Tab-separated table of C-alpha atoms and ligand atoms in Angstrom:
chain	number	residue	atom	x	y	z
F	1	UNK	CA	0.946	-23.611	-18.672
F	2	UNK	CA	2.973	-22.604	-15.478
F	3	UNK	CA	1.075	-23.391	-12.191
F	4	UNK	CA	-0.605	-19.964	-11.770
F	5	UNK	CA	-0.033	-18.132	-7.918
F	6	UNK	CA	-1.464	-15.121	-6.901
F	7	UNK	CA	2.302	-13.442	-6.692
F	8	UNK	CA	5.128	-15.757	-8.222
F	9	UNK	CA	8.708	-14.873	-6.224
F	10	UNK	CA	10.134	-17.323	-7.556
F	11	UNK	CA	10.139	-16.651	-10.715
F	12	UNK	CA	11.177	-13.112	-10.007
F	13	UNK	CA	13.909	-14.197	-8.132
F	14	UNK	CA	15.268	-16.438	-11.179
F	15	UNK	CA	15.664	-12.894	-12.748
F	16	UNK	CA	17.598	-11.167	-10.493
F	17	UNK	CA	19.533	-14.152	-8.948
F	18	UNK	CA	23.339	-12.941	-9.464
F	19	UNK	CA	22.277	-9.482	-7.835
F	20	UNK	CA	20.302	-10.597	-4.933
F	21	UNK	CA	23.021	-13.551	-3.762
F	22	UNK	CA	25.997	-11.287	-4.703
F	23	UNK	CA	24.391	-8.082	-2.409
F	24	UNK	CA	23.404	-11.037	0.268
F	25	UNK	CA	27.055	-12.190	0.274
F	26	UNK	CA	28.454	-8.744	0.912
F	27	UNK	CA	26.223	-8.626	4.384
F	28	UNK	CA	27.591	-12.208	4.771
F	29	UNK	CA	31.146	-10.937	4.853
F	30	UNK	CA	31.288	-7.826	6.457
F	31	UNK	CA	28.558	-9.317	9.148
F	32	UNK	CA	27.357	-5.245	10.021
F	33	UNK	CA	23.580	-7.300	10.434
F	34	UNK	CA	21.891	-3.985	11.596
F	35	UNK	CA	22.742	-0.639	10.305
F	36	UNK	CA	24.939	-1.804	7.731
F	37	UNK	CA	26.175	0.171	4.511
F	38	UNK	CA	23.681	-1.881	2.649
F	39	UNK	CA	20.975	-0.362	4.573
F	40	UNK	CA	22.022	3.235	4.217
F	41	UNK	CA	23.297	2.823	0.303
F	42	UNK	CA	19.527	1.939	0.052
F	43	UNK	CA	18.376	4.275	1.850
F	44	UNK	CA	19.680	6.963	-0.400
F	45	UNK	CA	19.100	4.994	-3.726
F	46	UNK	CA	15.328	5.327	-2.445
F	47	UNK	CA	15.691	8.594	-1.971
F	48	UNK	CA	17.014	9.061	-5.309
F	49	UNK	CA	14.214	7.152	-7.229
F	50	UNK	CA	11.202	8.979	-5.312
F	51	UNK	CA	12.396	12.701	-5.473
F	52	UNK	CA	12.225	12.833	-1.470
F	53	UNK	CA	14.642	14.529	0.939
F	54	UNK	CA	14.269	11.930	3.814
F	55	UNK	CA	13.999	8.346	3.833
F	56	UNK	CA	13.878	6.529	7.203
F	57	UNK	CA	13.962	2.320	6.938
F	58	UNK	CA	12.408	0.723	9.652
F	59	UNK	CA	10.998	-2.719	10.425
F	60	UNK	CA	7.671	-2.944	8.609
F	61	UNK	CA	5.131	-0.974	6.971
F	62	UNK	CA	2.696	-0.948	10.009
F	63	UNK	CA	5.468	0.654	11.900
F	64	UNK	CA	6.163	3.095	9.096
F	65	UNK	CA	2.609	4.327	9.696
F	66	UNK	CA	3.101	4.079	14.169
F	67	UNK	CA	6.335	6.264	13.559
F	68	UNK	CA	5.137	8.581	11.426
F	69	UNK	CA	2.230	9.408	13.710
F	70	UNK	CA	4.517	9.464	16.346
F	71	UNK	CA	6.658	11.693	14.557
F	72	UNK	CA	4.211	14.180	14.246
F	73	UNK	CA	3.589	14.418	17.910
F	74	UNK	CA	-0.356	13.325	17.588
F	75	UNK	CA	-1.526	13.141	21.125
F	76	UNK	CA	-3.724	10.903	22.643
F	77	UNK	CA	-7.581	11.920	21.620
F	78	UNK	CA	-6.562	13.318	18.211
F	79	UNK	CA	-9.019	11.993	15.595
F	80	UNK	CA	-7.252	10.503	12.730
F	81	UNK	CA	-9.592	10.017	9.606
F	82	UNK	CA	-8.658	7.787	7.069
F	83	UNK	CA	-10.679	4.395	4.809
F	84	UNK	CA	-13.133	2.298	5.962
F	85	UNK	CA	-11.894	0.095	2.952
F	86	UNK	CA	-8.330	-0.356	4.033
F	87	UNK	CA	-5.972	-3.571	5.619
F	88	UNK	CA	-6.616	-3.006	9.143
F	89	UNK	CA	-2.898	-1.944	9.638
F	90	UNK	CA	-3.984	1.586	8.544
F	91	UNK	CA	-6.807	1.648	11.550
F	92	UNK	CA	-4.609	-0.170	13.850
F	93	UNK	CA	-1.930	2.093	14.623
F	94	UNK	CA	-4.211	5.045	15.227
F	95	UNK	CA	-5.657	2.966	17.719
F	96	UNK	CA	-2.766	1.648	19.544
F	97	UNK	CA	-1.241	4.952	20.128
F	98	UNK	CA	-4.636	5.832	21.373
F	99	UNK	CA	-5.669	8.535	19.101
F	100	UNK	CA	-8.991	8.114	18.005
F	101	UNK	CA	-9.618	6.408	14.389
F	102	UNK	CA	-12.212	8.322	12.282
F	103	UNK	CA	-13.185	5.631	9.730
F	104	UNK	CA	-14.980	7.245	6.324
F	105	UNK	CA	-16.315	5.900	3.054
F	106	UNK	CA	-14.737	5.515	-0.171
F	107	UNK	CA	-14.902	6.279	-3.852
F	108	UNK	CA	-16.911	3.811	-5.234
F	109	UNK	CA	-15.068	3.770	-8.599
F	110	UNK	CA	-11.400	4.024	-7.545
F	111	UNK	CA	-11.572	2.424	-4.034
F	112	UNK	CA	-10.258	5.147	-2.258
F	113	UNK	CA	-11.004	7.841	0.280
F	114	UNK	CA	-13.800	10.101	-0.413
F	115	UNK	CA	-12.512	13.767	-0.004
F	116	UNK	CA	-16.296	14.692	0.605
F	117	UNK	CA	-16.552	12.159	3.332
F	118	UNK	CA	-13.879	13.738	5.113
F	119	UNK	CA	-14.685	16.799	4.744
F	120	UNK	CA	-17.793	15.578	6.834
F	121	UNK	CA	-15.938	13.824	8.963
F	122	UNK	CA	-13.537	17.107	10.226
F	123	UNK	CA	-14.360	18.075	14.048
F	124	UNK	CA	-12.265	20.710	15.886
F	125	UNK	CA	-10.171	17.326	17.524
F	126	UNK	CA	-9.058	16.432	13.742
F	127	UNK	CA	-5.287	16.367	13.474
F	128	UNK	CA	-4.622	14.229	10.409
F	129	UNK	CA	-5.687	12.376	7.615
F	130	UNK	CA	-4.331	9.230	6.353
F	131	UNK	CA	-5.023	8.352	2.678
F	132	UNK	CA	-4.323	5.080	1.123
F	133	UNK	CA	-3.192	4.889	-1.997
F	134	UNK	CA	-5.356	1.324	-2.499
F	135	UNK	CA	-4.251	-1.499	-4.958
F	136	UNK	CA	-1.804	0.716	-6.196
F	137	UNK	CA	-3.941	3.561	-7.163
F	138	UNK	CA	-3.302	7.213	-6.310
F	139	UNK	CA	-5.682	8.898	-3.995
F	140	UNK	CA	-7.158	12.006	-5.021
F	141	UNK	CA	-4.261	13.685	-3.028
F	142	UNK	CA	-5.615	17.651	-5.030
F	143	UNK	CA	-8.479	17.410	-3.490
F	144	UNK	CA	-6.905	15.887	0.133
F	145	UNK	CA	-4.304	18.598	0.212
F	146	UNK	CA	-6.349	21.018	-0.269
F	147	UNK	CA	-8.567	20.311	2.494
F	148	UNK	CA	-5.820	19.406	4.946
F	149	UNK	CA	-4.700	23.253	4.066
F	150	UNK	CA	-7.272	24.709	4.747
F	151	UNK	CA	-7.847	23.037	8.186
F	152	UNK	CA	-4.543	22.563	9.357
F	153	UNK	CA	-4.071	18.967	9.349
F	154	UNK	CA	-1.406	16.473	8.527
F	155	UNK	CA	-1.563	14.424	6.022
F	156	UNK	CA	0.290	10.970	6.280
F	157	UNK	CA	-0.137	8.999	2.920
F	158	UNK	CA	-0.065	5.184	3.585
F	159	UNK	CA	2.019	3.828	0.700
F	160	UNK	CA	2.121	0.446	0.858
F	161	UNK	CA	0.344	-0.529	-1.887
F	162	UNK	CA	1.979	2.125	-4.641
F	163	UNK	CA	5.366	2.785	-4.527
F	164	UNK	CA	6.355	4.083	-7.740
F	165	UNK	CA	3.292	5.355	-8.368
F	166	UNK	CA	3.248	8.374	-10.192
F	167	UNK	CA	0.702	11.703	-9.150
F	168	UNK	CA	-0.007	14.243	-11.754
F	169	UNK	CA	-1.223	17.089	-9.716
F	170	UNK	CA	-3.782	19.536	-11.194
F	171	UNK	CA	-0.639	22.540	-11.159
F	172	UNK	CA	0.512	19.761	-14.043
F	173	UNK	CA	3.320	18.640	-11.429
F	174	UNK	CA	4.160	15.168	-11.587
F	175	UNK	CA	5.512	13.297	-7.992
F	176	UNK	CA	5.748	9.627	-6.443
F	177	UNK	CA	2.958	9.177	-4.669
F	178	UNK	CA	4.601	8.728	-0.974
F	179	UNK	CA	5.966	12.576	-1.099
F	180	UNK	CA	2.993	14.642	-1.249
F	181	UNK	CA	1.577	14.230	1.950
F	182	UNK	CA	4.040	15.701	5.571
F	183	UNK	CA	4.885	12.299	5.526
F	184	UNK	CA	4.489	8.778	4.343
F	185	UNK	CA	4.725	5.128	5.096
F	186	UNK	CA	5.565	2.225	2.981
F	187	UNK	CA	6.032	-1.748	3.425
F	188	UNK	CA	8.205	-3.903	1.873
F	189	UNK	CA	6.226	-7.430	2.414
F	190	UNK	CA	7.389	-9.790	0.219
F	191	UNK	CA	4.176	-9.541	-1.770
F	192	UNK	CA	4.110	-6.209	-2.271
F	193	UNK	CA	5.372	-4.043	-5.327
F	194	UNK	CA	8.547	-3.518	-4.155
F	195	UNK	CA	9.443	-6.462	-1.388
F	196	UNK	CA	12.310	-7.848	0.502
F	197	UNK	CA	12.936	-11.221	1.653
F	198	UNK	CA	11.363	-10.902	5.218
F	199	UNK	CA	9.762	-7.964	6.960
F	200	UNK	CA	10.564	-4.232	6.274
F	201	UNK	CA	9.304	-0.543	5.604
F	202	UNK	CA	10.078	2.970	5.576
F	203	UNK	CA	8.701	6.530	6.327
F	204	UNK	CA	9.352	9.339	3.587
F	205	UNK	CA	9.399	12.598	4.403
F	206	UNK	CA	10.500	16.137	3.191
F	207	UNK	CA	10.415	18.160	6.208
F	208	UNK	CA	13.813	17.626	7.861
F	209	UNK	CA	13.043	18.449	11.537
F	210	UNK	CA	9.950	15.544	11.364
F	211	UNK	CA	12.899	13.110	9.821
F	212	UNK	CA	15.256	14.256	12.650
F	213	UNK	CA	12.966	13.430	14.949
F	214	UNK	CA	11.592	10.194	13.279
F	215	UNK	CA	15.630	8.981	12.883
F	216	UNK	CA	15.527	9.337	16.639
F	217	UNK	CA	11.708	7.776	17.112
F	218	UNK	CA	13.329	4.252	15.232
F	219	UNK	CA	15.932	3.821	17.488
F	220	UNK	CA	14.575	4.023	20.935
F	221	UNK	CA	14.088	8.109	21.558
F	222	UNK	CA	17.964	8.045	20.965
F	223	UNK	CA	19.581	11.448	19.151
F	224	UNK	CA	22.702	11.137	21.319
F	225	UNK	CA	23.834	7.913	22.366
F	226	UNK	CA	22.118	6.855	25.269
F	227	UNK	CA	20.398	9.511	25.795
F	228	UNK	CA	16.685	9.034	25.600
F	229	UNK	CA	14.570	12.605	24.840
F	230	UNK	CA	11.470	10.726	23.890
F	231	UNK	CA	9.346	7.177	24.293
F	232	UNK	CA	10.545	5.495	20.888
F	233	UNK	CA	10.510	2.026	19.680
F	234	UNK	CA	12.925	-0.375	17.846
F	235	UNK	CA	12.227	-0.445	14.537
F	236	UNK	CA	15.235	-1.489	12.091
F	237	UNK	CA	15.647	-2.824	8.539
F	238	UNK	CA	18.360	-5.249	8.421
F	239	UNK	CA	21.152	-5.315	6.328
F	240	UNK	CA	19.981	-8.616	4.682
F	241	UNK	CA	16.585	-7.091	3.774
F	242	UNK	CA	18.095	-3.939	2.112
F	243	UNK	CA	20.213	-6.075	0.001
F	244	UNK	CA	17.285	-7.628	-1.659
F	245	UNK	CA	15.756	-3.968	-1.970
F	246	UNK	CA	19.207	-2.445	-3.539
F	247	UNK	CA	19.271	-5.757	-6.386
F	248	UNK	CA	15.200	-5.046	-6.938
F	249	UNK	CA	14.686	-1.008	-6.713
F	250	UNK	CA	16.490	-0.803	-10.188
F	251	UNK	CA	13.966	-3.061	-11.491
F	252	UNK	CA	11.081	-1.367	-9.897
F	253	UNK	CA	9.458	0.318	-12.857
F	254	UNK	CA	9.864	-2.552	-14.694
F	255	UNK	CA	8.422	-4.725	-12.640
F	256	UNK	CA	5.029	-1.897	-12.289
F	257	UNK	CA	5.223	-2.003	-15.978
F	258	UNK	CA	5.072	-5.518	-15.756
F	259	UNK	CA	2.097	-5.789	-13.582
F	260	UNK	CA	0.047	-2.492	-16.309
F	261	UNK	CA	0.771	-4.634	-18.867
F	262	UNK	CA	-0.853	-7.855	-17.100
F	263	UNK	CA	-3.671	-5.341	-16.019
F	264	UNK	CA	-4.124	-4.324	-19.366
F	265	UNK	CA	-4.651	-8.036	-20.813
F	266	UNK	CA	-7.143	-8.568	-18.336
F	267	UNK	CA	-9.177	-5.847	-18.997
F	268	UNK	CA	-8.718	-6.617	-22.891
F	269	UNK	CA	-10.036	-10.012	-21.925
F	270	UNK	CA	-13.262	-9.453	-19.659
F	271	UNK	CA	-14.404	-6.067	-22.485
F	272	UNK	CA	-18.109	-6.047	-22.940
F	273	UNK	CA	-18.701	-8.638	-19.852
F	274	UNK	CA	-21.521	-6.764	-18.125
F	275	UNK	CA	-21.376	-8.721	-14.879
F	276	UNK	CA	-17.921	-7.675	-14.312
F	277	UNK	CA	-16.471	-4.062	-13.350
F	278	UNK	CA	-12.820	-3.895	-14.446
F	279	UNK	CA	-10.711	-1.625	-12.663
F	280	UNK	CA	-11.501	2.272	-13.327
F	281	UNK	CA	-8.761	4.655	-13.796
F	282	UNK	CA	-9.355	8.313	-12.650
F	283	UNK	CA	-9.411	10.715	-15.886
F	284	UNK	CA	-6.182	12.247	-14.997
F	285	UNK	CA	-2.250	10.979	-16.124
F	286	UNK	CA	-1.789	9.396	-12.821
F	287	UNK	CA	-0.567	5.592	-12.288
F	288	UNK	CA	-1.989	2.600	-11.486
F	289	UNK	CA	1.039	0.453	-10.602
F	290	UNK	CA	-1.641	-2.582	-9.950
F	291	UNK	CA	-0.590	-4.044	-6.564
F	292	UNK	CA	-3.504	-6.200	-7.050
F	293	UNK	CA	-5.675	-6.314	-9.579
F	294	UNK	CA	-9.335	-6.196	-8.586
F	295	UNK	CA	-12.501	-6.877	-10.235
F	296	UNK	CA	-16.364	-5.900	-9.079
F	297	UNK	CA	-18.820	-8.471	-9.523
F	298	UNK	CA	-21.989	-7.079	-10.559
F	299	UNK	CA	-24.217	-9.388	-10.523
F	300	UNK	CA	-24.370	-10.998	-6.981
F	301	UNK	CA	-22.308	-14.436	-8.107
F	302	UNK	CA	-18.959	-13.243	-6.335
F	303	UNK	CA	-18.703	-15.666	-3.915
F	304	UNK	CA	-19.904	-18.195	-5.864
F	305	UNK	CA	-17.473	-17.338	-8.505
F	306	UNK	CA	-14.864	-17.348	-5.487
F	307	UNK	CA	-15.856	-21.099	-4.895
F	308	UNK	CA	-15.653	-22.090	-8.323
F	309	UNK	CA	-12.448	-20.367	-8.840
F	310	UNK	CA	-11.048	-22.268	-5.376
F	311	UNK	CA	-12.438	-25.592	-7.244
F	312	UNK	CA	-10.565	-24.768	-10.344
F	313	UNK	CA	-7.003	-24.584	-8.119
F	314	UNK	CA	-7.005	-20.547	-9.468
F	315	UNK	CA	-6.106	-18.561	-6.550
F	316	UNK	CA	-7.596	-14.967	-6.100
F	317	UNK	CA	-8.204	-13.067	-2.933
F	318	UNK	CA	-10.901	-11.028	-1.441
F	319	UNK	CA	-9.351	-7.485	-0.278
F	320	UNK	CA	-11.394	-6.682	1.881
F	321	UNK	CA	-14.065	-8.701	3.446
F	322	UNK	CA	-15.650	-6.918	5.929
F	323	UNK	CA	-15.335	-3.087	6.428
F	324	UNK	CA	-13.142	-1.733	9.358
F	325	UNK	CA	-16.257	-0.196	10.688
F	326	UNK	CA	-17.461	-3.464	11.324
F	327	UNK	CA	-14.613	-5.361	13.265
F	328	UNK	CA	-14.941	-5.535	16.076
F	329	UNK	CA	-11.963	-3.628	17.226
F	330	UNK	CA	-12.626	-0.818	15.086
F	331	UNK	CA	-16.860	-0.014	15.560
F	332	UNK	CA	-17.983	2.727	17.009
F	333	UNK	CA	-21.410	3.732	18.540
F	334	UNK	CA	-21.129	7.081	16.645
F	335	UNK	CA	-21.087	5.218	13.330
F	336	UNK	CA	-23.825	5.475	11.245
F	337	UNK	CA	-24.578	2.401	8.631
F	338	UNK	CA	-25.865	4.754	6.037
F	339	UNK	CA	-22.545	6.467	6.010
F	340	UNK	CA	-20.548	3.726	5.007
F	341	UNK	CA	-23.336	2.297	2.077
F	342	UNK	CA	-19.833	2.401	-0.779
F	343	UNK	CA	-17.532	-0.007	1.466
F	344	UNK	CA	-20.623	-2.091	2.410
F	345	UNK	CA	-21.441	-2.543	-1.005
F	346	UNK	CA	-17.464	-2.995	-2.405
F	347	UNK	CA	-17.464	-5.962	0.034
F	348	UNK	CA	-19.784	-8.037	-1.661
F	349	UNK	CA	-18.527	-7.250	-5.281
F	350	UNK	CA	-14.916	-7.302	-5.140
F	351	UNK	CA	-12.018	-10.165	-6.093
F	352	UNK	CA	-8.757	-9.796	-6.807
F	353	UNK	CA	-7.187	-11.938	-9.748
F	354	UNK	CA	-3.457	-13.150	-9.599
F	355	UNK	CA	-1.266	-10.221	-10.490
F	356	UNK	CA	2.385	-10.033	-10.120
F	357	UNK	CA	5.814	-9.565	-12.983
F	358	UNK	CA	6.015	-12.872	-14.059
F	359	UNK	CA	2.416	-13.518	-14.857
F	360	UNK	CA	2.215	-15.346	-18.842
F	361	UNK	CA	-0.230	-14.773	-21.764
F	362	UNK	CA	-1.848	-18.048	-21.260
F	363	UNK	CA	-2.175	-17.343	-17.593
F	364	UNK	CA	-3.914	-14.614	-18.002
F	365	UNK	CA	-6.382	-16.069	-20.711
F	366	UNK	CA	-6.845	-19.403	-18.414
F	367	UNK	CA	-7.955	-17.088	-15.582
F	368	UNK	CA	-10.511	-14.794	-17.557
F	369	UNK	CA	-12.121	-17.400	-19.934
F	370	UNK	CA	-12.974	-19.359	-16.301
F	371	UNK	CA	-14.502	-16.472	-14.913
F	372	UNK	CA	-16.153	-15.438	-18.398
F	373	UNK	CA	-17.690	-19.172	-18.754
F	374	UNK	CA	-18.693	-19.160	-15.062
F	375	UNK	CA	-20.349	-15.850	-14.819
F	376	UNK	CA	-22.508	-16.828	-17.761
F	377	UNK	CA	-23.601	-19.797	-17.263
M	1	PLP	C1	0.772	-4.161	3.783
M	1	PLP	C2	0.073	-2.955	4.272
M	1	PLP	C3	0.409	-2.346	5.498
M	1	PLP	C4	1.323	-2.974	6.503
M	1	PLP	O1	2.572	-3.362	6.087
M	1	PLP	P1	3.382	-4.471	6.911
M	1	PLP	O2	4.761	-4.363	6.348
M	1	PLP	O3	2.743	-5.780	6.619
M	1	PLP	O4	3.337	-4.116	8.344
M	1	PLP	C5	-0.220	-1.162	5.838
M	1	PLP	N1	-1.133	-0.595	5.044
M	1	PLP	C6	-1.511	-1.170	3.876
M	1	PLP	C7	-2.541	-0.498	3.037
M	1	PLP	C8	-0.927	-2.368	3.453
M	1	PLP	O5	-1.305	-2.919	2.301
């Protein structure tokens, strides 16, 4: 059996060698390091693939989400609601730009925001909501439009975790998750479901005054040379970085399949286990493109089964540990404990096997007959 990792980009890599060094040589000999044609061939190849009018590269995913906000003008004081079961990036930005971060409980079942709970959460200072599209799995956007409609907010969808996700709205349309919401942010972290070699992200958008302004946002408040109308940052994807993208993005829904198919042996593996929760899919036709693959533990052994796995050299992870509400950066004295009793709960029960393209039959049996023996014993 192949030494099991929790993602494997080597092995990926082997796949798509002659593409990724031949796209990396072309930045090599025409040296245009930022702002290169590699960057904007990609940028319209990404356009292509998600149905979206605008895509803007920029340096991360966490500054995908800070532009986007900035983009839409949100002013200091603004409450933002989005996850309390979310990477901190999410949180983070709100923060930084000094509107205030509205944290709300989730679905139990899928992990993600609870359209109730922000409905609850809506005050007359509410300007946005940001949904998260966790693990890879649509957020009820229905439900999130609809109430961002009928209060007048923005929604910014925080795709990091599910690009090429598919959304089957209840109208029977069918979009990428990434261009429902006025705007969206991605990452392309190495680890994630569609990753460079380095840092990177993009903001999608189909409203082409916010891209205008977000074009100008990246590159430091510039729309005219030199000419600064407003406070932006410096926020680039570099020509090396969209050459990986360009030799991977035609491989994306492979590689998602890749990852359902993994998904789908794992759940065939832990059936009928009663101490373990395998991951629930919402009713609908929607995706799952499985940027990790996450079990609950039912029956209070997770971290014990966390320890055992560590002993047993099988990695996993725990996404996430503690609940935003309770970092210390994020807490707030108007937070309520009994409003967050889902994320609480997840945080004790969830753990996240290895999942990536490359992972093998016996892998995946290895990995679930450990758990299986563990948990009942
Ligand atoms: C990875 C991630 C981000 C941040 O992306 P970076 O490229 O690491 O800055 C933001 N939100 C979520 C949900 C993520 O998973």
């Amino acid at each position: 059996m192949k030494k099991i990792q929790m993602v494997d980009l080597k092995g990926q890599y082997e796949g798509i060698k002659k593409q990724v060094n031949d796209s990396l040589h072309e930045v090599l000999e025409d040296t245009s390091f930022i702002n290169g044609p590699q960057v904007h061939a990609f940028q319209k190849e990404l356009e292509e693939y998600l149905g979206v009018k605008h895509v803007i590269p920029c340096a991360n995913g966490t500054d995908a989400l800070q532009i986007a906000m900035m983009g839409l003008g949100l002013k200091p004081g603004d409450e933002v609601i989005t996850a309390d079961f979310t990477f901190a990036a999410t949180a983070e930005v709100i923060a930084l730009l000094q509107l205030t971060p509205v944290l709300v409980d989730v679905d139990p079942v899928t992990f993600n925001i609870d359209p109730e709970e922000i409905k609850r959460a809506i005050t007359p200072k509410t300007k946005a909501i940001v949904p998260v599209h966790l693990f890879g799995q649509p957020a009820d956007m229905d439900a999130i439009m609809e109430i961002a409609r009928e209060h007048d907010l923005y929604v910014i969808e925080d795709n990091a975790q599910a690009i090429g996700a598919n959304y089957h709205s209840k109208e029977g349309k069918t979009m990428k998750v990434g261009t429902i919401g006025d705007v969206a942010a991605t990452s392309f972290f190495p680890s994630k479901n569609l990753g460079c070699y380095g840092d990177g992200g993009a903001i999608f958008t189909n409203n082409d005054q916010l891209a205008h302004i977000i074009r100008g946002v990246v590159n430091h408040g510039m729309y005219e040379r030199y000419h600064h109308d407003v406070v932006g940052v410096n926020s680039r994807l570099d020509s090396f970085q969209a050459a990986v993208l360009r030799a991977k993005l035609p491989n994306l829904d492979k590689y998602n399949e890749a990852r359902k198919e993994a998904a789908a042996k794992y759940n065939k593996a832990f059936e009928g286990e009663e101490s373990i929760e395998t991951p629930v899919r919402t009713g609908d036709s929607s995706t799952h493109v499985y940027h990790q693959y996450t079990l609950k533990i039912k029956n209070g052994k997770r971290d014990a089964l966390a320890k055992h796995l560590q002993e047993k050299g099988i990695p996993f992870g725990i996404y996430y540990p503690i609940p935003l509400h309770l970092q210390k950066a994020y807490t707030d004295e108007r937070y309520n404990e009994a409003d967050f009793s889902v994320t609480n709960q997840l945080v004790k029960e969830v753990i996240s096997l290895p999942m990536h393209t490359e992972l093998e039959d016996d892998q995946i049996e290895h990995i679930s007959k450990t758990i299986i023996d563990f948990l009942n014993n």
